[in-house]
Tab-separated table of C-alpha atoms in Angstrom:
chain	number	residue	atom	x	y	z
A	1	MET	CA	4.014	-31.086	-1.837
A	2	GLU	CA	1.998	-29.455	0.851
A	3	ALA	CA	-0.793	-30.553	2.466
A	4	LYS	CA	-4.812	-28.958	3.063
A	5	PRO	CA	-3.853	-25.813	4.525
A	6	VAL	CA	-5.724	-24.637	7.497
A	7	THR	CA	-7.836	-21.311	6.120
A	8	ALA	CA	-9.553	-18.287	7.738
A	9	GLY	CA	-11.678	-15.717	7.031
A	10	LEU	CA	-11.779	-12.481	8.793
A	11	VAL	CA	-14.894	-10.117	9.547
A	12	VAL	CA	-14.288	-6.272	9.819
A	13	ILE	CA	-17.301	-4.819	11.222
A	14	GLY	CA	-17.462	-1.231	10.823
A	15	ASN	CA	-19.213	1.281	8.764
A	16	GLU	CA	-16.417	3.662	9.708
A	17	ILE	CA	-13.670	2.499	7.557
A	18	LEU	CA	-16.494	1.437	5.130
A	19	SER	CA	-16.250	4.828	4.896
A	20	GLY	CA	-12.780	6.228	5.484
A	21	ARG	CA	-12.439	7.765	8.545
A	22	THR	CA	-10.846	5.368	10.342
A	23	ARG	CA	-8.286	2.640	8.178
A	24	ASP	CA	-8.527	-0.895	9.327
A	25	ALA	CA	-5.238	-2.523	11.217
A	26	ASN	CA	-6.992	-5.549	12.626
A	27	THR	CA	-6.536	-7.632	8.973
A	28	GLN	CA	-2.877	-6.776	8.757
A	29	PHE	CA	-2.417	-8.174	12.312
A	30	ILE	CA	-4.573	-11.445	12.302
A	31	GLY	CA	-2.713	-12.207	9.098
A	32	ALA	CA	0.437	-11.814	10.015
A	33	GLU	CA	-0.418	-13.949	13.686
A	34	LEU	CA	-2.446	-16.569	11.080
A	35	ASN	CA	0.759	-17.126	8.938
A	36	ASP	CA	2.760	-17.271	11.936
A	37	LEU	CA	0.649	-19.993	13.049
A	38	GLY	CA	0.673	-21.941	9.498
A	39	ILE	CA	-3.158	-20.542	9.308
A	40	ARG	CA	-3.876	-18.995	5.597
A	41	LEU	CA	-5.905	-16.036	6.121
A	42	ALA	CA	-7.974	-16.248	2.851
A	43	GLU	CA	-10.697	-13.679	2.753
A	44	VAL	CA	-11.451	-10.497	4.535
A	45	ARG	CA	-15.391	-9.265	4.314
A	46	VAL	CA	-15.780	-5.727	6.258
A	47	VAL	CA	-19.482	-5.130	6.130
A	48	ALA	CA	-21.491	-2.525	7.997
A	49	ASP	CA	-22.732	-2.148	11.669
A	50	VAL	CA	-25.989	-4.057	9.845
A	51	CYS	CA	-27.769	-7.656	11.353
A	52	GLY	CA	-27.959	-8.920	8.136
A	53	ALA	CA	-25.158	-8.234	6.772
A	54	ILE	CA	-23.024	-9.661	9.581
A	55	VAL	CA	-24.841	-12.226	9.513
A	56	GLY	CA	-24.506	-13.219	5.827
A	57	ALA	CA	-20.429	-12.515	6.209
A	58	VAL	CA	-20.181	-14.898	9.465
A	59	GLU	CA	-22.460	-17.923	7.716
A	60	ALA	CA	-20.485	-17.626	4.433
A	61	LEU	CA	-17.330	-17.766	5.669
A	62	ARG	CA	-18.095	-19.833	8.819
A	63	LYS	CA	-18.347	-22.433	5.825
A	64	GLU	CA	-15.919	-22.237	3.760
A	65	TYR	CA	-12.930	-22.026	6.398
A	66	ASP	CA	-11.508	-23.529	9.075
A	67	TYR	CA	-11.973	-20.459	11.258
A	68	VAL	CA	-13.039	-17.175	11.526
A	69	PHE	CA	-12.571	-14.213	13.271
A	70	VAL	CA	-15.176	-11.517	13.966
A	71	THR	CA	-14.109	-7.715	14.679
A	72	GLY	CA	-15.667	-4.918	16.573
A	73	GLY	CA	-19.289	-3.899	17.903
A	74	LEU	CA	-18.897	-5.758	21.329
A	75	GLY	CA	-19.556	-2.353	23.081
A	76	PRO	CA	-22.631	-0.893	25.246
A	77	THR	CA	-24.180	1.616	22.356
A	78	HIS	CA	-27.021	0.856	20.401
A	79	ASP	CA	-24.959	0.188	17.551
A	80	ASP	CA	-22.976	-2.400	18.797
A	81	ILE	CA	-24.775	-5.294	17.363
A	82	THR	CA	-22.571	-7.979	17.113
A	83	ALA	CA	-23.697	-10.518	19.577
A	84	ARG	CA	-27.469	-10.079	18.936
A	85	SER	CA	-26.333	-10.543	14.846
A	86	ILE	CA	-23.569	-13.784	15.535
A	87	ALA	CA	-26.517	-15.407	18.182
A	88	LYS	CA	-28.926	-15.172	14.560
A	89	ALA	CA	-26.124	-16.551	12.904
A	90	PHE	CA	-25.843	-19.798	14.935
A	91	ALA	CA	-29.917	-19.542	15.517
A	92	VAL	CA	-29.580	-19.357	19.122
A	93	GLU	CA	-30.585	-16.920	21.867
A	94	LEU	CA	-28.455	-14.136	23.301
A	95	VAL	CA	-27.882	-15.145	27.538
A	96	CYS	CA	-26.544	-13.871	30.306
A	97	ASP	CA	-22.909	-14.773	31.141
A	98	PRO	CA	-22.524	-14.949	34.449
A	99	GLU	CA	-18.826	-15.191	34.371
A	100	ALA	CA	-19.035	-12.776	32.171
A	101	HIS	CA	-21.072	-10.552	34.235
A	102	ALA	CA	-19.493	-11.115	37.145
A	103	ARG	CA	-16.205	-9.298	35.836
A	104	LEU	CA	-17.883	-6.173	34.294
A	105	GLU	CA	-19.776	-6.020	37.481
A	106	ARG	CA	-16.031	-6.589	39.405
A	107	HIS	CA	-14.579	-4.349	36.513
A	108	TYR	CA	-17.189	-1.066	36.670
A	109	GLY	CA	-17.857	-1.433	40.488
A	110	SER	CA	-22.260	-1.815	41.255
A	111	GLU	CA	-22.904	1.873	41.105
A	112	ARG	CA	-21.293	2.295	37.574
A	113	PHE	CA	-22.689	-1.150	36.196
A	114	ASN	CA	-25.793	-0.131	34.645
A	115	ALA	CA	-27.904	-1.593	31.555
A	116	ALA	CA	-25.700	-0.596	28.738
A	117	ARG	CA	-23.398	-2.274	30.946
A	118	GLN	CA	-24.820	-5.386	32.073
A	119	ARG	CA	-25.622	-5.503	27.866
A	120	MET	CA	-22.147	-6.424	27.575
A	121	ALA	CA	-22.388	-9.994	29.147
A	122	TYR	CA	-24.873	-10.984	27.090
A	123	ILE	CA	-22.690	-12.917	24.655
A	124	PRO	CA	-24.548	-16.104	22.468
A	125	GLU	CA	-25.983	-19.407	24.096
A	126	GLY	CA	-23.566	-21.830	23.910
A	127	ALA	CA	-20.237	-19.482	23.310
A	128	ALA	CA	-17.318	-19.734	25.421
A	129	LEU	CA	-16.074	-16.134	26.726
A	130	ILE	CA	-12.468	-14.758	25.166
A	131	ASP	CA	-10.420	-13.246	27.911
A	132	ASN	CA	-10.062	-8.931	27.777
A	133	PRO	CA	-7.371	-8.292	29.831
A	134	VAL	CA	-7.955	-4.319	29.047
A	135	SER	CA	-11.266	-3.409	29.297
A	136	ALA	CA	-12.572	-6.372	30.853
A	137	ALA	CA	-16.277	-6.566	28.171
A	138	PRO	CA	-15.534	-10.297	26.867
A	139	GLY	CA	-15.339	-11.549	23.734
A	140	PHE	CA	-16.312	-15.215	22.605
A	141	ARG	CA	-16.004	-18.040	20.516
A	142	ILE	CA	-18.879	-20.306	19.713
A	143	GLU	CA	-17.638	-22.912	16.968
A	144	ASN	CA	-15.107	-21.980	14.515
A	145	VAL	CA	-16.140	-18.050	14.857
A	146	PHE	CA	-13.844	-16.434	17.190
A	147	VAL	CA	-15.598	-12.855	17.945
A	148	MET	CA	-13.261	-9.861	19.420
A	149	ALA	CA	-13.448	-6.067	19.704
A	150	GLY	CA	-12.620	-3.627	17.031
A	151	ILE	CA	-10.207	-1.501	19.270
A	152	PRO	CA	-6.352	-2.599	18.065
A	153	ARG	CA	-5.445	-2.910	21.866
A	154	ILE	CA	-8.133	-4.537	23.067
A	155	MET	CA	-8.740	-7.126	19.539
A	156	GLN	CA	-4.626	-7.733	19.859
A	157	ALA	CA	-5.053	-8.932	23.817
A	158	MET	CA	-7.671	-11.054	22.969
A	159	PHE	CA	-6.072	-12.219	20.153
A	160	ALA	CA	-3.028	-13.292	22.617
A	161	SER	CA	-5.636	-15.270	24.475
A	162	VAL	CA	-6.815	-17.695	21.971
A	163	ARG	CA	-3.801	-18.142	20.183
A	164	HIS	CA	-2.904	-21.532	21.350
A	165	ARG	CA	-6.557	-22.669	20.657
A	166	LEU	CA	-5.451	-21.858	17.525
A	167	SER	CA	-3.931	-25.120	15.402
A	168	GLY	CA	-2.123	-24.429	11.660
A	169	GLY	CA	-0.244	-26.293	9.777
A	170	ALA	CA	3.269	-25.395	8.757
A	171	PRO	CA	4.128	-21.810	8.620
A	172	LEU	CA	4.061	-20.746	5.792
A	173	LEU	CA	8.384	-19.007	5.226
A	174	SER	CA	8.805	-16.254	2.993
A	175	ARG	CA	11.778	-14.664	1.655
A	176	THR	CA	12.479	-11.828	-0.420
A	177	ILE	CA	14.460	-10.529	-2.822
A	178	GLY	CA	14.991	-7.153	-4.227
A	179	THR	CA	15.555	-6.211	-7.830
A	180	ASP	CA	16.734	-3.212	-9.724
A	181	LEU	CA	14.982	-4.650	-12.503
A	182	GLY	CA	11.668	-3.523	-14.285
A	183	GLU	CA	8.756	-6.209	-13.788
A	184	GLY	CA	8.325	-6.417	-17.080
A	185	THR	CA	11.709	-6.968	-18.026
A	186	LEU	CA	11.408	-10.061	-15.594
A	187	ALA	CA	8.004	-11.588	-15.842
A	188	ALA	CA	8.345	-14.092	-18.961
A	189	GLU	CA	11.700	-15.431	-16.836
A	190	LEU	CA	10.258	-15.004	-13.706
A	191	GLY	CA	6.851	-17.151	-14.648
A	192	ARG	CA	10.013	-19.756	-16.241
A	193	VAL	CA	11.119	-20.183	-12.266
A	194	GLN	CA	6.794	-20.587	-10.701
A	195	GLU	CA	6.767	-23.349	-13.385
A	196	ALA	CA	9.677	-24.855	-12.202
A	197	PHE	CA	8.398	-24.440	-8.049
A	198	PRO	CA	5.207	-24.989	-8.633
A	199	ASP	CA	4.725	-25.306	-4.657
A	200	ILE	CA	5.955	-22.103	-4.258
A	201	GLN	CA	4.002	-19.367	-3.914
A	202	ILE	CA	5.959	-16.478	-5.513
A	203	GLY	CA	4.661	-12.622	-6.165
A	204	SER	CA	5.952	-9.662	-7.535
A	205	TYR	CA	5.508	-6.444	-6.040
A	206	PRO	CA	6.706	-3.288	-7.980
A	207	SER	CA	8.264	-0.408	-5.500
A	208	MET	CA	7.301	3.026	-6.772
A	209	GLY	CA	7.209	6.090	-5.521
A	210	SER	CA	10.631	4.389	-3.873
A	211	GLY	CA	12.671	7.158	-5.583
A	212	ARG	CA	14.079	4.461	-8.251
A	213	SER	CA	11.772	2.180	-9.525
A	214	GLY	CA	12.552	-1.975	-9.062
A	215	VAL	CA	10.793	-5.539	-8.167
A	216	ARG	CA	10.383	-7.026	-4.811
A	217	ILE	CA	10.042	-11.197	-5.107
A	218	VAL	CA	8.465	-12.736	-2.474
A	219	LEU	CA	8.630	-16.516	-2.086
A	220	ARG	CA	6.732	-18.485	0.060
A	221	SER	CA	6.407	-21.683	1.086
A	222	VAL	CA	6.144	-24.812	4.560
A	223	SER	CA	10.056	-25.559	2.815
A	224	GLU	CA	12.958	-24.179	3.904
A	225	ASP	CA	15.194	-26.274	1.497
A	226	ARG	CA	12.090	-25.927	-1.657
A	227	LEU	CA	12.364	-21.920	-0.569
A	228	GLY	CA	16.077	-21.870	-0.903
A	229	ALA	CA	16.494	-23.379	-4.522
A	230	ALA	CA	13.704	-21.323	-5.591
A	231	VAL	CA	15.461	-17.844	-4.288
A	232	GLU	CA	18.394	-19.641	-6.198
A	233	ALA	CA	16.358	-19.990	-9.430
A	234	VAL	CA	15.147	-15.985	-8.907
A	235	ARG	CA	18.761	-15.287	-7.990
A	236	ALA	CA	19.966	-16.794	-11.249
A	237	MET	CA	17.237	-15.463	-13.546
A	238	ALA	CA	18.089	-11.639	-12.167
A	239	ALA	CA	21.776	-12.080	-13.175
A	240	ARG	CA	21.131	-13.910	-16.625
A	241	LEU	CA	18.911	-10.748	-17.185
A	242	GLY	CA	22.037	-8.335	-15.947
A	243	GLY	CA	19.998	-7.309	-12.788
A	244	GLN	CA	20.941	-6.453	-9.228
A	245	ALA	CA	19.791	-9.273	-6.478
A	246	GLU	CA	19.548	-8.329	-2.719
A	247	GLU	CA	18.426	-10.824	-0.147
A	248	LEU	CA	15.582	-8.381	1.824
A	249	ASP	CA	15.266	-8.812	5.566
A	250	ILE	CA	11.465	-8.829	5.638
A	251	THR	CA	8.907	-11.333	7.699
A	252	GLY	CA	5.645	-11.954	7.086
B	1	MET	CA	-36.737	9.833	4.285
B	2	GLU	CA	-33.209	9.622	2.595
B	3	ALA	CA	-34.237	7.682	-1.218
B	4	LYS	CA	-32.853	4.433	-1.208
B	5	PRO	CA	-29.030	5.262	-1.052
B	6	VAL	CA	-26.516	4.930	-4.257
B	7	THR	CA	-24.061	1.530	-2.824
B	8	ALA	CA	-20.402	0.054	-3.899
B	9	GLY	CA	-18.828	-2.849	-2.947
B	10	LEU	CA	-14.920	-3.016	-3.618
B	11	VAL	CA	-12.478	-6.078	-3.541
B	12	VAL	CA	-8.721	-5.659	-3.063
B	13	ILE	CA	-6.851	-8.105	-4.683
B	14	GLY	CA	-3.553	-9.684	-2.511
B	15	ASN	CA	-1.920	-11.665	-1.083
B	16	GLU	CA	0.252	-9.522	0.291
B	17	ILE	CA	-2.840	-7.891	2.668
B	18	LEU	CA	-3.678	-11.155	3.379
B	19	SER	CA	-0.739	-12.615	4.621
B	20	GLY	CA	0.197	-9.358	7.337
B	21	ARG	CA	2.817	-8.283	5.068
B	22	THR	CA	1.159	-4.660	3.518
B	23	ARG	CA	-1.198	-2.695	4.662
B	24	ASP	CA	-4.371	-2.134	2.754
B	25	ALA	CA	-4.772	1.883	1.689
B	26	ASN	CA	-7.705	1.708	-0.989
B	27	THR	CA	-10.207	0.929	1.245
B	28	GLN	CA	-10.187	4.329	2.873
B	29	PHE	CA	-9.024	6.498	0.003
B	30	ILE	CA	-11.991	4.613	-2.419
B	31	GLY	CA	-14.194	4.734	1.138
B	32	ALA	CA	-13.824	8.359	1.770
B	33	GLU	CA	-14.030	9.236	-2.413
B	34	LEU	CA	-17.236	7.478	-2.408
B	35	ASN	CA	-18.818	8.566	0.730
B	36	ASP	CA	-17.581	12.239	-0.791
B	37	LEU	CA	-20.047	11.731	-4.241
B	38	GLY	CA	-22.961	10.406	-2.321
B	39	ILE	CA	-21.981	6.681	-2.904
B	40	ARG	CA	-21.878	3.984	0.132
B	41	LEU	CA	-19.551	1.701	-0.229
B	42	ALA	CA	-21.356	-1.267	1.743
B	43	GLU	CA	-18.780	-4.320	1.583
B	44	VAL	CA	-15.307	-5.121	1.286
B	45	ARG	CA	-13.562	-8.678	0.075
B	46	VAL	CA	-10.183	-9.104	0.374
B	47	VAL	CA	-9.386	-12.229	-1.410
B	48	ALA	CA	-6.173	-13.896	-2.377
B	49	ASP	CA	-4.284	-14.048	-6.016
B	50	VAL	CA	-6.758	-16.845	-7.403
B	51	CYS	CA	-9.019	-16.917	-10.329
B	52	GLY	CA	-12.057	-18.214	-8.763
B	53	ALA	CA	-11.939	-16.076	-5.082
B	54	ILE	CA	-11.611	-13.156	-8.104
B	55	VAL	CA	-14.366	-14.601	-9.991
B	56	GLY	CA	-16.569	-15.800	-6.745
B	57	ALA	CA	-16.065	-12.337	-5.518
B	58	VAL	CA	-16.651	-10.241	-8.331
B	59	GLU	CA	-20.113	-11.449	-9.180
B	60	ALA	CA	-21.617	-11.931	-5.477
B	61	LEU	CA	-20.909	-8.136	-5.041
B	62	ARG	CA	-22.274	-6.878	-8.666
B	63	LYS	CA	-25.611	-8.087	-8.775
B	64	GLU	CA	-25.391	-6.228	-4.972
B	65	TYR	CA	-24.169	-2.875	-5.275
B	66	ASP	CA	-24.720	-0.170	-8.294
B	67	TYR	CA	-20.421	-0.100	-8.624
B	68	VAL	CA	-18.070	-2.591	-7.995
B	69	PHE	CA	-14.304	-1.389	-7.890
B	70	VAL	CA	-11.317	-4.320	-8.287
B	71	THR	CA	-7.757	-3.146	-7.320
B	72	GLY	CA	-4.945	-5.253	-7.768
B	73	GLY	CA	-3.108	-7.863	-10.456
B	74	LEU	CA	-3.087	-5.615	-13.829
B	75	GLY	CA	0.642	-5.893	-13.635
B	76	PRO	CA	2.960	-7.885	-16.571
B	77	THR	CA	3.574	-11.188	-14.257
B	78	HIS	CA	2.383	-14.360	-13.754
B	79	ASP	CA	0.685	-13.514	-10.789
B	80	ASP	CA	-1.517	-10.708	-11.885
B	81	ILE	CA	-4.491	-12.337	-13.419
B	82	THR	CA	-7.247	-10.329	-12.659
B	83	ALA	CA	-8.008	-9.434	-16.000
B	84	ARG	CA	-7.880	-12.761	-17.426
B	85	SER	CA	-10.791	-13.060	-13.953
B	86	ILE	CA	-12.507	-10.775	-14.551
B	87	ALA	CA	-13.338	-11.757	-18.156
B	88	LYS	CA	-13.908	-14.694	-16.826
B	89	ALA	CA	-16.780	-13.717	-14.854
B	90	PHE	CA	-18.634	-11.990	-17.516
B	91	ALA	CA	-18.164	-14.871	-19.342
B	92	VAL	CA	-15.707	-13.064	-22.273
B	93	GLU	CA	-12.943	-12.955	-23.958
B	94	LEU	CA	-9.554	-10.901	-23.065
B	95	VAL	CA	-9.134	-9.372	-26.372
B	96	CYS	CA	-5.949	-7.128	-27.106
B	97	ASP	CA	-7.406	-3.692	-27.028
B	98	PRO	CA	-5.292	-1.838	-30.158
B	99	GLU	CA	-5.613	2.027	-27.937
B	100	ALA	CA	-4.055	0.258	-24.805
B	101	HIS	CA	-1.134	-1.747	-26.447
B	102	ALA	CA	-0.344	2.096	-27.966
B	103	ARG	CA	-0.255	3.788	-25.252
B	104	LEU	CA	1.960	0.919	-23.560
B	105	GLU	CA	3.849	0.859	-26.819
B	106	ARG	CA	4.867	4.625	-26.487
B	107	HIS	CA	5.941	4.527	-22.936
B	108	TYR	CA	8.001	1.799	-23.284
B	109	GLY	CA	9.641	2.446	-26.713
B	110	SER	CA	9.010	-0.846	-28.423
B	111	GLU	CA	12.269	-2.220	-27.619
B	112	ARG	CA	11.689	-2.705	-23.888
B	113	PHE	CA	7.714	-3.893	-25.170
B	114	ASN	CA	8.486	-7.091	-24.625
B	115	ALA	CA	5.519	-10.414	-24.938
B	116	ALA	CA	4.999	-9.811	-21.123
B	117	ARG	CA	4.308	-5.954	-20.860
B	118	GLN	CA	1.966	-6.635	-24.381
B	119	ARG	CA	0.026	-8.707	-21.877
B	120	MET	CA	-0.784	-5.194	-19.700
B	121	ALA	CA	-2.924	-4.583	-23.370
B	122	TYR	CA	-5.275	-7.302	-23.144
B	123	ILE	CA	-9.286	-6.133	-21.474
B	124	PRO	CA	-12.175	-8.512	-21.123
B	125	GLU	CA	-13.565	-8.141	-24.372
B	126	GLY	CA	-16.308	-4.937	-24.211
B	127	ALA	CA	-14.483	-3.240	-21.903
B	128	ALA	CA	-13.654	0.248	-22.006
B	129	LEU	CA	-9.853	1.720	-20.860
B	130	ILE	CA	-9.379	3.508	-17.367
B	131	ASP	CA	-6.818	6.010	-18.178
B	132	ASN	CA	-3.551	5.539	-15.870
B	133	PRO	CA	-1.734	8.881	-16.124
B	134	VAL	CA	1.377	7.370	-14.252
B	135	SER	CA	2.577	4.194	-15.555
B	136	ALA	CA	0.764	4.273	-18.868
B	137	ALA	CA	-0.826	0.479	-18.409
B	138	PRO	CA	-4.675	1.091	-18.172
B	139	GLY	CA	-6.989	-0.801	-16.225
B	140	PHE	CA	-11.065	-1.069	-17.368
B	141	ARG	CA	-14.466	-0.509	-16.555
B	142	ILE	CA	-17.140	-3.151	-17.866
B	143	GLU	CA	-20.327	-2.991	-17.218
B	144	ASN	CA	-20.851	-1.812	-13.675
B	145	VAL	CA	-17.269	-2.716	-12.698
B	146	PHE	CA	-14.025	-0.302	-12.141
B	147	VAL	CA	-10.726	-2.499	-12.448
B	148	MET	CA	-7.865	-0.163	-11.375
B	149	ALA	CA	-4.031	-0.940	-10.009
B	150	GLY	CA	-3.559	-1.831	-7.032
B	151	ILE	CA	-0.628	0.488	-6.018
B	152	PRO	CA	-2.206	3.038	-4.320
B	153	ARG	CA	-0.366	6.248	-6.379
B	154	ILE	CA	-1.517	4.863	-9.040
B	155	MET	CA	-5.220	3.430	-8.618
B	156	GLN	CA	-5.966	6.933	-7.405
B	157	ALA	CA	-4.799	8.381	-10.507
B	158	MET	CA	-7.083	5.902	-12.051
B	159	PHE	CA	-10.546	6.489	-9.962
B	160	ALA	CA	-9.412	10.441	-10.382
B	161	SER	CA	-10.129	9.787	-14.224
B	162	VAL	CA	-13.543	7.570	-13.583
B	163	ARG	CA	-14.548	10.105	-11.174
B	164	HIS	CA	-17.069	12.522	-13.323
B	165	ARG	CA	-18.314	8.826	-14.296
B	166	LEU	CA	-19.818	7.843	-11.326
B	167	SER	CA	-23.169	9.280	-9.852
B	168	GLY	CA	-23.872	9.373	-6.276
B	169	GLY	CA	-27.260	10.318	-4.123
B	170	ALA	CA	-26.655	13.656	-2.064
B	171	PRO	CA	-23.424	13.245	-0.587
B	172	LEU	CA	-23.662	12.062	3.362
B	173	LEU	CA	-22.817	14.768	5.985
B	174	SER	CA	-21.370	13.509	9.094
B	175	ARG	CA	-20.428	15.770	12.308
B	176	THR	CA	-18.695	14.287	15.391
B	177	ILE	CA	-18.674	15.686	18.852
B	178	GLY	CA	-16.193	14.180	21.257
B	179	THR	CA	-17.166	13.617	25.380
B	180	ASP	CA	-15.681	13.082	28.099
B	181	LEU	CA	-18.264	10.447	29.691
B	182	GLY	CA	-18.087	6.701	29.052
B	183	GLU	CA	-19.589	4.912	26.509
B	184	GLY	CA	-21.756	2.538	28.848
B	185	THR	CA	-23.039	5.946	30.364
B	186	LEU	CA	-24.040	7.513	27.584
B	187	ALA	CA	-25.003	4.462	26.115
B	188	ALA	CA	-28.933	4.374	26.594
B	189	GLU	CA	-29.631	8.363	26.921
B	190	LEU	CA	-27.491	7.772	23.184
B	191	GLY	CA	-29.745	5.184	22.172
B	192	ARG	CA	-32.950	7.312	23.114
B	193	VAL	CA	-31.460	10.349	20.726
B	194	GLN	CA	-31.690	7.173	17.872
B	195	GLU	CA	-34.890	6.844	18.452
B	196	ALA	CA	-35.976	10.078	18.335
B	197	PHE	CA	-33.735	10.329	14.761
B	198	PRO	CA	-34.331	7.167	12.788
B	199	ASP	CA	-33.230	9.242	9.785
B	200	ILE	CA	-29.887	10.123	11.636
B	201	GLN	CA	-26.799	6.954	11.513
B	202	ILE	CA	-25.483	7.663	15.150
B	203	GLY	CA	-21.998	5.966	15.930
B	204	SER	CA	-19.986	5.881	19.238
B	205	TYR	CA	-16.389	5.106	19.096
B	206	PRO	CA	-14.497	5.080	22.496
B	207	SER	CA	-11.019	6.376	22.013
B	208	MET	CA	-8.788	4.420	23.860
B	209	GLY	CA	-5.222	4.719	23.985
B	210	SER	CA	-4.998	8.820	23.336
B	211	GLY	CA	-4.157	9.470	27.244
B	212	ARG	CA	-8.156	9.710	29.144
B	213	SER	CA	-10.920	8.009	27.906
B	214	GLY	CA	-13.719	9.547	26.107
B	215	VAL	CA	-16.064	8.823	23.374
B	216	ARG	CA	-16.640	10.043	19.724
B	217	ILE	CA	-20.514	10.320	18.859
B	218	VAL	CA	-20.616	10.550	14.878
B	219	LEU	CA	-23.521	11.145	13.319
B	220	ARG	CA	-24.029	10.965	9.659
B	221	SER	CA	-27.312	12.492	7.189
B	222	VAL	CA	-27.346	13.818	3.952
B	223	SER	CA	-29.762	16.596	5.429
B	224	GLU	CA	-27.702	19.643	7.236
B	225	ASP	CA	-30.811	20.382	9.432
B	226	ARG	CA	-31.436	17.204	10.694
B	227	LEU	CA	-27.871	16.906	11.181
B	228	GLY	CA	-28.036	20.259	13.482
B	229	ALA	CA	-30.956	18.845	15.241
B	230	ALA	CA	-29.540	16.130	16.064
B	231	VAL	CA	-25.903	17.632	17.198
B	232	GLU	CA	-27.972	19.817	19.618
B	233	ALA	CA	-30.019	15.889	21.278
B	234	VAL	CA	-26.056	15.103	21.718
B	235	ARG	CA	-25.035	17.932	23.493
B	236	ALA	CA	-28.571	18.132	25.439
B	237	MET	CA	-27.682	14.300	26.778
B	238	ALA	CA	-23.953	15.033	27.380
B	239	ALA	CA	-24.898	18.354	29.821
B	240	ARG	CA	-27.574	16.054	31.345
B	241	LEU	CA	-25.174	13.547	32.238
B	242	GLY	CA	-22.387	16.221	33.802
B	243	GLY	CA	-20.211	15.347	30.561
B	244	GLN	CA	-18.151	17.813	28.264
B	245	ALA	CA	-19.382	17.758	24.764
B	246	GLU	CA	-16.900	19.473	22.205
B	247	GLU	CA	-17.632	19.085	18.145
B	248	LEU	CA	-14.709	18.098	16.760
B	249	ASP	CA	-13.416	19.048	13.061
B	250	ILE	CA	-12.822	15.565	11.317
B	251	THR	CA	-14.929	14.951	7.544
B	252	GLY	CA	-15.490	12.033	5.841
């Protein structure tokens, strides 16, 4: 049996995502990275640029999961309220971090380092900086909460700098079988495979729009051996039902 | 002043999105459609294919928002547990809907309409069907919760069939000004524009990676007049700061 998995939650802050103007890319990146680290992203909440909404989501997720990641709202403008909201969620003050201040001043030069940019040096008391190799303004970590920029390129650089601090369990391995059988045709038999392999996560995803219909069956487990046995059971099932079964080279 | 806005929450069900394998497309579509209808998508929760997680998210959001949309997990396989989970959230039985049963039987033909496919005719007691013009298996509505397929093409067709049932407020109009000023350069002045126009949502989005840096300023309001006045204030601000300001043709 699998040990209790290490879990994470993600809070994506952004009116632009909720209005449909921007399509979130951070969930996919963080989900895949955590998966590689053996950490299961269990829940994502997308919330508006509103202090109460951010506080509520962070408070709920940090109690529920081992790690919480937060993206967005770290810039210098009036709508960047993440640092303040996280401080509120932890009931601490927002304080100027001397190291962050020095990095930002070096990055902008003292003339361009105005009051708005100085705001980006403020982090919740007790938080540790997360490096931003792209544009200097740091993220921060407080307890189990990692706060990063919303812009994907900067977020990804920040994630790379904290990756080594994250302790996961065994990574969840996956294998994917593509079949030309309809989902309803294989459903009963696939349910029996799932019953025979309760330790394997088996998902079924109809592939539509790609010309002919069919199903991708995704199997996940921390055990390569058990995964192999379940894949064989799926192949045997497809053969019994008169369908094709082809392993697809898809990771994640 | 704006009347209390009509709000919505969205629950996206999908292990595949949490693992980073698939990038969610439904948030962007639903967010944009609701925005056009004058309904504000206020929160999205992405949860795993786990009954307790689905029940928890639906219970929380349906109390908080005027409408709740749910996508994913309506198929015939063992991992499709949405209908059962919604029934549980409303404390009602899952019952076979005769109309759904008839539609599915017509779609598949009696020979292919096996037990697994018959499962798709079960909806929570008291729910009303949502048409699926693509692949017959219906979604359903129960009270303020609209449950739709996860596959974007099917979800979009289902959404189109319920769109006329949704009552929004005045649609939130938006205008976007692109400027070559740095975010930190304009932050203080933009904050003053926001103070002068408390009824306008003003967001600032640095555009990186597109060659030269700059900021897109997005202004939103239900009032075209107020929006126009705020846009003029942003243009005047950019001119004072010695920057360009160009209206961009972006809707949503």
